[in-house]
Amino acid sequence: MGKLYSFSINTPKEGLINITSIARECLSDSGVRDGLLVAYVPHTTAGVTINENADPDVQTDILKGLARAYPDDPEFRHAEGNSSAHLKAAATGSSVTVIIEQASLVLGTWQAIYFCEFDGPRTRKVFFKIM
Ligand code: ZN
């Protein structure tokens, strides 16, 4: 049920990437007028979130706040050494759901969908499922 869209994105070392316009293009292609859009990130050191699209300082502050909340810790055991990125990904989550009404995403004026990179640069994937 519903169409699945898949995209690759090249990410920086760390950052929030606005993927709202990609979501809107998928929605337009799907022809769905009433339903749900799920944005899903199949990664363990990246996430997806909905947050402010107006002041870019908010994105910077989110990254600063997450760095403060989930700093590297010499007691972490994960040999890859990127547990801080795993914790940030756990905090943001792997998916968001947006309501579709009259063929539009029901987002607040100041809301956008952001892919969150915590351990780049990498080529990442994002999926949009529209039902
Ligand atoms: Zn790891």
PDB file of C-alpha atoms and ligand atoms in Angstrom:
ATOM      1  CA  MET A   1       0.000   0.000   0.000  1.00  0.00           C
ATOM      2  CA  GLY A   2       1.358   3.388  -0.982  1.00  0.00           C
ATOM      3  CA  LYS A   3       4.430   4.328  -2.913  1.00  0.00           C
ATOM      4  CA  LEU A   4       8.016   4.183  -1.632  1.00  0.00           C
ATOM      5  CA  TYR A   5      10.572   6.789  -2.692  1.00  0.00           C
ATOM      6  CA  SER A   6      14.293   6.491  -2.005  1.00  0.00           C
ATOM      7  CA  PHE A   7      17.001   9.160  -2.204  1.00  0.00           C
ATOM      8  CA  SER A   8      20.750   9.369  -1.599  1.00  0.00           C
ATOM      9  CA  ILE A   9      22.205  12.435   0.047  1.00  0.00           C
ATOM     10  CA  ASN A  10      25.805  13.443   0.568  1.00  0.00           C
ATOM     11  CA  THR A  11      26.218  14.786   4.068  1.00  0.00           C
ATOM     12  CA  PRO A  12      28.765  16.948   5.895  1.00  0.00           C
ATOM     13  CA  LYS A  13      30.585  15.801   9.066  1.00  0.00           C
ATOM     14  CA  GLU A  14      27.609  16.963  11.106  1.00  0.00           C
ATOM     15  CA  GLY A  15      24.548  18.937  10.129  1.00  0.00           C
ATOM     16  CA  LEU A  16      20.822  19.272   9.617  1.00  0.00           C
ATOM     17  CA  ILE A  17      19.756  19.059   5.966  1.00  0.00           C
ATOM     18  CA  ASN A  18      16.338  20.358   4.968  1.00  0.00           C
ATOM     19  CA  ILE A  19      14.582  17.583   3.012  1.00  0.00           C
ATOM     20  CA  THR A  20      11.102  19.148   2.945  1.00  0.00           C
ATOM     21  CA  SER A  21      11.211  20.033  -0.756  1.00  0.00           C
ATOM     22  CA  ILE A  22      12.108  16.411  -1.632  1.00  0.00           C
ATOM     23  CA  ALA A  23       9.159  15.229   0.485  1.00  0.00           C
ATOM     24  CA  ARG A  24       6.857  17.671  -1.341  1.00  0.00           C
ATOM     25  CA  GLU A  25       8.079  16.443  -4.752  1.00  0.00           C
ATOM     26  CA  CYS A  26       7.334  12.841  -3.714  1.00  0.00           C
ATOM     27  CA  LEU A  27       3.894  13.846  -2.485  1.00  0.00           C
ATOM     28  CA  SER A  28       3.137  15.639  -5.745  1.00  0.00           C
ATOM     29  CA  ASP A  29       4.302  12.599  -7.758  1.00  0.00           C
ATOM     30  CA  SER A  30       2.214  10.199  -5.649  1.00  0.00           C
ATOM     31  CA  GLY A  31      -1.067  11.969  -6.356  1.00  0.00           C
ATOM     32  CA  VAL A  32      -2.165  11.280  -2.766  1.00  0.00           C
ATOM     33  CA  ARG A  33      -4.570  13.969  -1.479  1.00  0.00           C
ATOM     34  CA  ASP A  34      -5.360  12.688   2.012  1.00  0.00           C
ATOM     35  CA  GLY A  35      -3.081  10.403   3.974  1.00  0.00           C
ATOM     36  CA  LEU A  36       0.287  10.179   5.655  1.00  0.00           C
ATOM     37  CA  LEU A  37       3.893  10.691   4.642  1.00  0.00           C
ATOM     38  CA  VAL A  38       6.576   8.849   6.585  1.00  0.00           C
ATOM     39  CA  ALA A  39      10.182  10.025   6.265  1.00  0.00           C
ATOM     40  CA  TYR A  40      12.507   7.223   7.356  1.00  0.00           C
ATOM     41  CA  VAL A  41      16.281   7.111   7.755  1.00  0.00           C
ATOM     42  CA  PRO A  42      17.853   3.602   7.713  1.00  0.00           C
ATOM     43  CA  HIS A  43      20.955   4.556   9.722  1.00  0.00           C
ATOM     44  CA  THR A  44      22.202   4.295  13.292  1.00  0.00           C
ATOM     45  CA  THR A  45      24.279   7.491  13.461  1.00  0.00           C
ATOM     46  CA  ALA A  46      21.848   9.750  11.578  1.00  0.00           C
ATOM     47  CA  GLY A  47      18.269  10.710  12.299  1.00  0.00           C
ATOM     48  CA  VAL A  48      15.332  12.753  11.102  1.00  0.00           C
ATOM     49  CA  THR A  49      13.416  15.485  12.885  1.00  0.00           C
ATOM     50  CA  ILE A  50      10.912  18.281  12.321  1.00  0.00           C
ATOM     51  CA  ASN A  51      12.044  21.698  13.505  1.00  0.00           C
ATOM     52  CA  GLU A  52      12.404  25.398  12.736  1.00  0.00           C
ATOM     53  CA  ASN A  53      13.106  26.438   9.150  1.00  0.00           C
ATOM     54  CA  ALA A  54      13.420  30.203   9.623  1.00  0.00           C
ATOM     55  CA  ASP A  55      16.498  30.937  11.732  1.00  0.00           C
ATOM     56  CA  PRO A  56      19.503  28.750  10.773  1.00  0.00           C
ATOM     57  CA  ASP A  57      20.922  29.435  14.258  1.00  0.00           C
ATOM     58  CA  VAL A  58      18.300  26.998  15.594  1.00  0.00           C
ATOM     59  CA  GLN A  59      19.925  24.157  13.629  1.00  0.00           C
ATOM     60  CA  THR A  60      23.352  25.169  14.956  1.00  0.00           C
ATOM     61  CA  ASP A  61      21.983  25.331  18.501  1.00  0.00           C
ATOM     62  CA  ILE A  62      20.331  21.899  18.192  1.00  0.00           C
ATOM     63  CA  LEU A  63      23.730  20.436  17.227  1.00  0.00           C
ATOM     64  CA  LYS A  64      25.439  22.321  20.081  1.00  0.00           C
ATOM     65  CA  GLY A  65      22.810  21.157  22.574  1.00  0.00           C
ATOM     66  CA  LEU A  66      23.061  17.540  21.443  1.00  0.00           C
ATOM     67  CA  ALA A  67      26.880  17.725  21.669  1.00  0.00           C
ATOM     68  CA  ARG A  68      26.517  18.986  25.245  1.00  0.00           C
ATOM     69  CA  ALA A  69      23.923  16.354  26.152  1.00  0.00           C
ATOM     70  CA  TYR A  70      25.739  13.434  24.513  1.00  0.00           C
ATOM     71  CA  PRO A  71      29.498  14.096  24.653  1.00  0.00           C
ATOM     72  CA  ASP A  72      32.131  11.471  23.952  1.00  0.00           C
ATOM     73  CA  ASP A  73      32.911   9.449  27.044  1.00  0.00           C
ATOM     74  CA  PRO A  74      36.089   7.405  27.622  1.00  0.00           C
ATOM     75  CA  GLU A  75      33.904   4.816  29.379  1.00  0.00           C
ATOM     76  CA  PHE A  76      31.926   4.111  26.204  1.00  0.00           C
ATOM     77  CA  ARG A  77      32.717   0.576  25.038  1.00  0.00           C
ATOM     78  CA  HIS A  78      31.663   0.629  21.356  1.00  0.00           C
ATOM     79  CA  ALA A  79      34.927  -0.013  19.467  1.00  0.00           C
ATOM     80  CA  GLU A  80      33.979   2.106  16.449  1.00  0.00           C
ATOM     81  CA  GLY A  81      34.329   5.147  18.720  1.00  0.00           C
ATOM     82  CA  ASN A  82      31.187   6.927  17.582  1.00  0.00           C
ATOM     83  CA  SER A  83      28.808   6.240  20.471  1.00  0.00           C
ATOM     84  CA  SER A  84      28.108   9.947  20.791  1.00  0.00           C
ATOM     85  CA  ALA A  85      26.649   9.863  17.240  1.00  0.00           C
ATOM     86  CA  HIS A  86      24.603   6.742  18.103  1.00  0.00           C
ATOM     87  CA  LEU A  87      23.145   8.543  21.142  1.00  0.00           C
ATOM     88  CA  LYS A  88      22.250  11.631  19.099  1.00  0.00           C
ATOM     89  CA  ALA A  89      20.559   9.413  16.507  1.00  0.00           C
ATOM     90  CA  ALA A  90      18.626   7.678  19.289  1.00  0.00           C
ATOM     91  CA  ALA A  91      17.528  11.086  20.615  1.00  0.00           C
ATOM     92  CA  THR A  92      16.257  12.363  17.251  1.00  0.00           C
ATOM     93  CA  GLY A  93      14.749   9.078  16.054  1.00  0.00           C
ATOM     94  CA  SER A  94      14.642   7.327  12.674  1.00  0.00           C
ATOM     95  CA  SER A  95      11.303   8.533  11.330  1.00  0.00           C
ATOM     96  CA  VAL A  96       8.735  11.303  11.327  1.00  0.00           C
ATOM     97  CA  THR A  97       5.131  11.179  10.139  1.00  0.00           C
ATOM     98  CA  VAL A  98       3.429  14.144   8.474  1.00  0.00           C
ATOM     99  CA  ILE A  99      -0.316  14.410   7.779  1.00  0.00           C
ATOM    100  CA  ILE A 100      -1.344  14.981   4.157  1.00  0.00           C
ATOM    101  CA  GLU A 101      -4.464  17.105   3.686  1.00  0.00           C
ATOM    102  CA  GLN A 102      -5.720  18.450   0.330  1.00  0.00           C
ATOM    103  CA  ALA A 103      -2.529  17.197  -1.356  1.00  0.00           C
ATOM    104  CA  SER A 104      -0.313  19.259   0.989  1.00  0.00           C
ATOM    105  CA  LEU A 105       1.895  18.405   3.932  1.00  0.00           C
ATOM    106  CA  VAL A 106       0.365  19.698   7.149  1.00  0.00           C
ATOM    107  CA  LEU A 107       3.438  21.482   8.485  1.00  0.00           C
ATOM    108  CA  GLY A 108       3.454  24.618  10.609  1.00  0.00           C
ATOM    109  CA  THR A 109       4.770  27.824   9.046  1.00  0.00           C
ATOM    110  CA  TRP A 110       8.094  27.437  10.826  1.00  0.00           C
ATOM    111  CA  GLN A 111       8.425  23.672  10.457  1.00  0.00           C
ATOM    112  CA  ALA A 112      10.663  21.744   8.071  1.00  0.00           C
ATOM    113  CA  ILE A 113      11.806  18.121   7.877  1.00  0.00           C
ATOM    114  CA  TYR A 114      15.524  17.708   8.552  1.00  0.00           C
ATOM    115  CA  PHE A 115      17.868  14.826   7.880  1.00  0.00           C
ATOM    116  CA  CYS A 116      20.291  14.881  10.853  1.00  0.00           C
ATOM    117  CA  GLU A 117      23.875  13.786  10.210  1.00  0.00           C
ATOM    118  CA  PHE A 118      25.931  12.998  13.300  1.00  0.00           C
ATOM    119  CA  ASP A 119      28.808  10.970  11.845  1.00  0.00           C
ATOM    120  CA  GLY A 120      29.561  12.099   8.308  1.00  0.00           C
ATOM    121  CA  PRO A 121      30.598  12.849   5.737  1.00  0.00           C
ATOM    122  CA  ARG A 122      28.849   9.921   4.080  1.00  0.00           C
ATOM    123  CA  THR A 123      26.396   9.057   1.357  1.00  0.00           C
ATOM    124  CA  ARG A 124      23.156   8.436   3.214  1.00  0.00           C
ATOM    125  CA  LYS A 125      19.714   7.196   2.317  1.00  0.00           C
ATOM    126  CA  VAL A 126      16.316   8.574   3.108  1.00  0.00           C
ATOM    127  CA  PHE A 127      12.968   6.941   2.332  1.00  0.00           C
ATOM    128  CA  PHE A 128       9.565   8.538   1.944  1.00  0.00           C
ATOM    129  CA  LYS A 129       6.501   6.304   2.145  1.00  0.00           C
ATOM    130  CA  ILE A 130       3.252   7.927   1.095  1.00  0.00           C
ATOM    131  CA  MET A 131      -0.060   6.284   1.881  1.00  0.00           C
TER     132      MET A 131
HETATM  133 ZN    ZN B   1      29.164   2.816  15.641  1.00  0.00          ZN
END
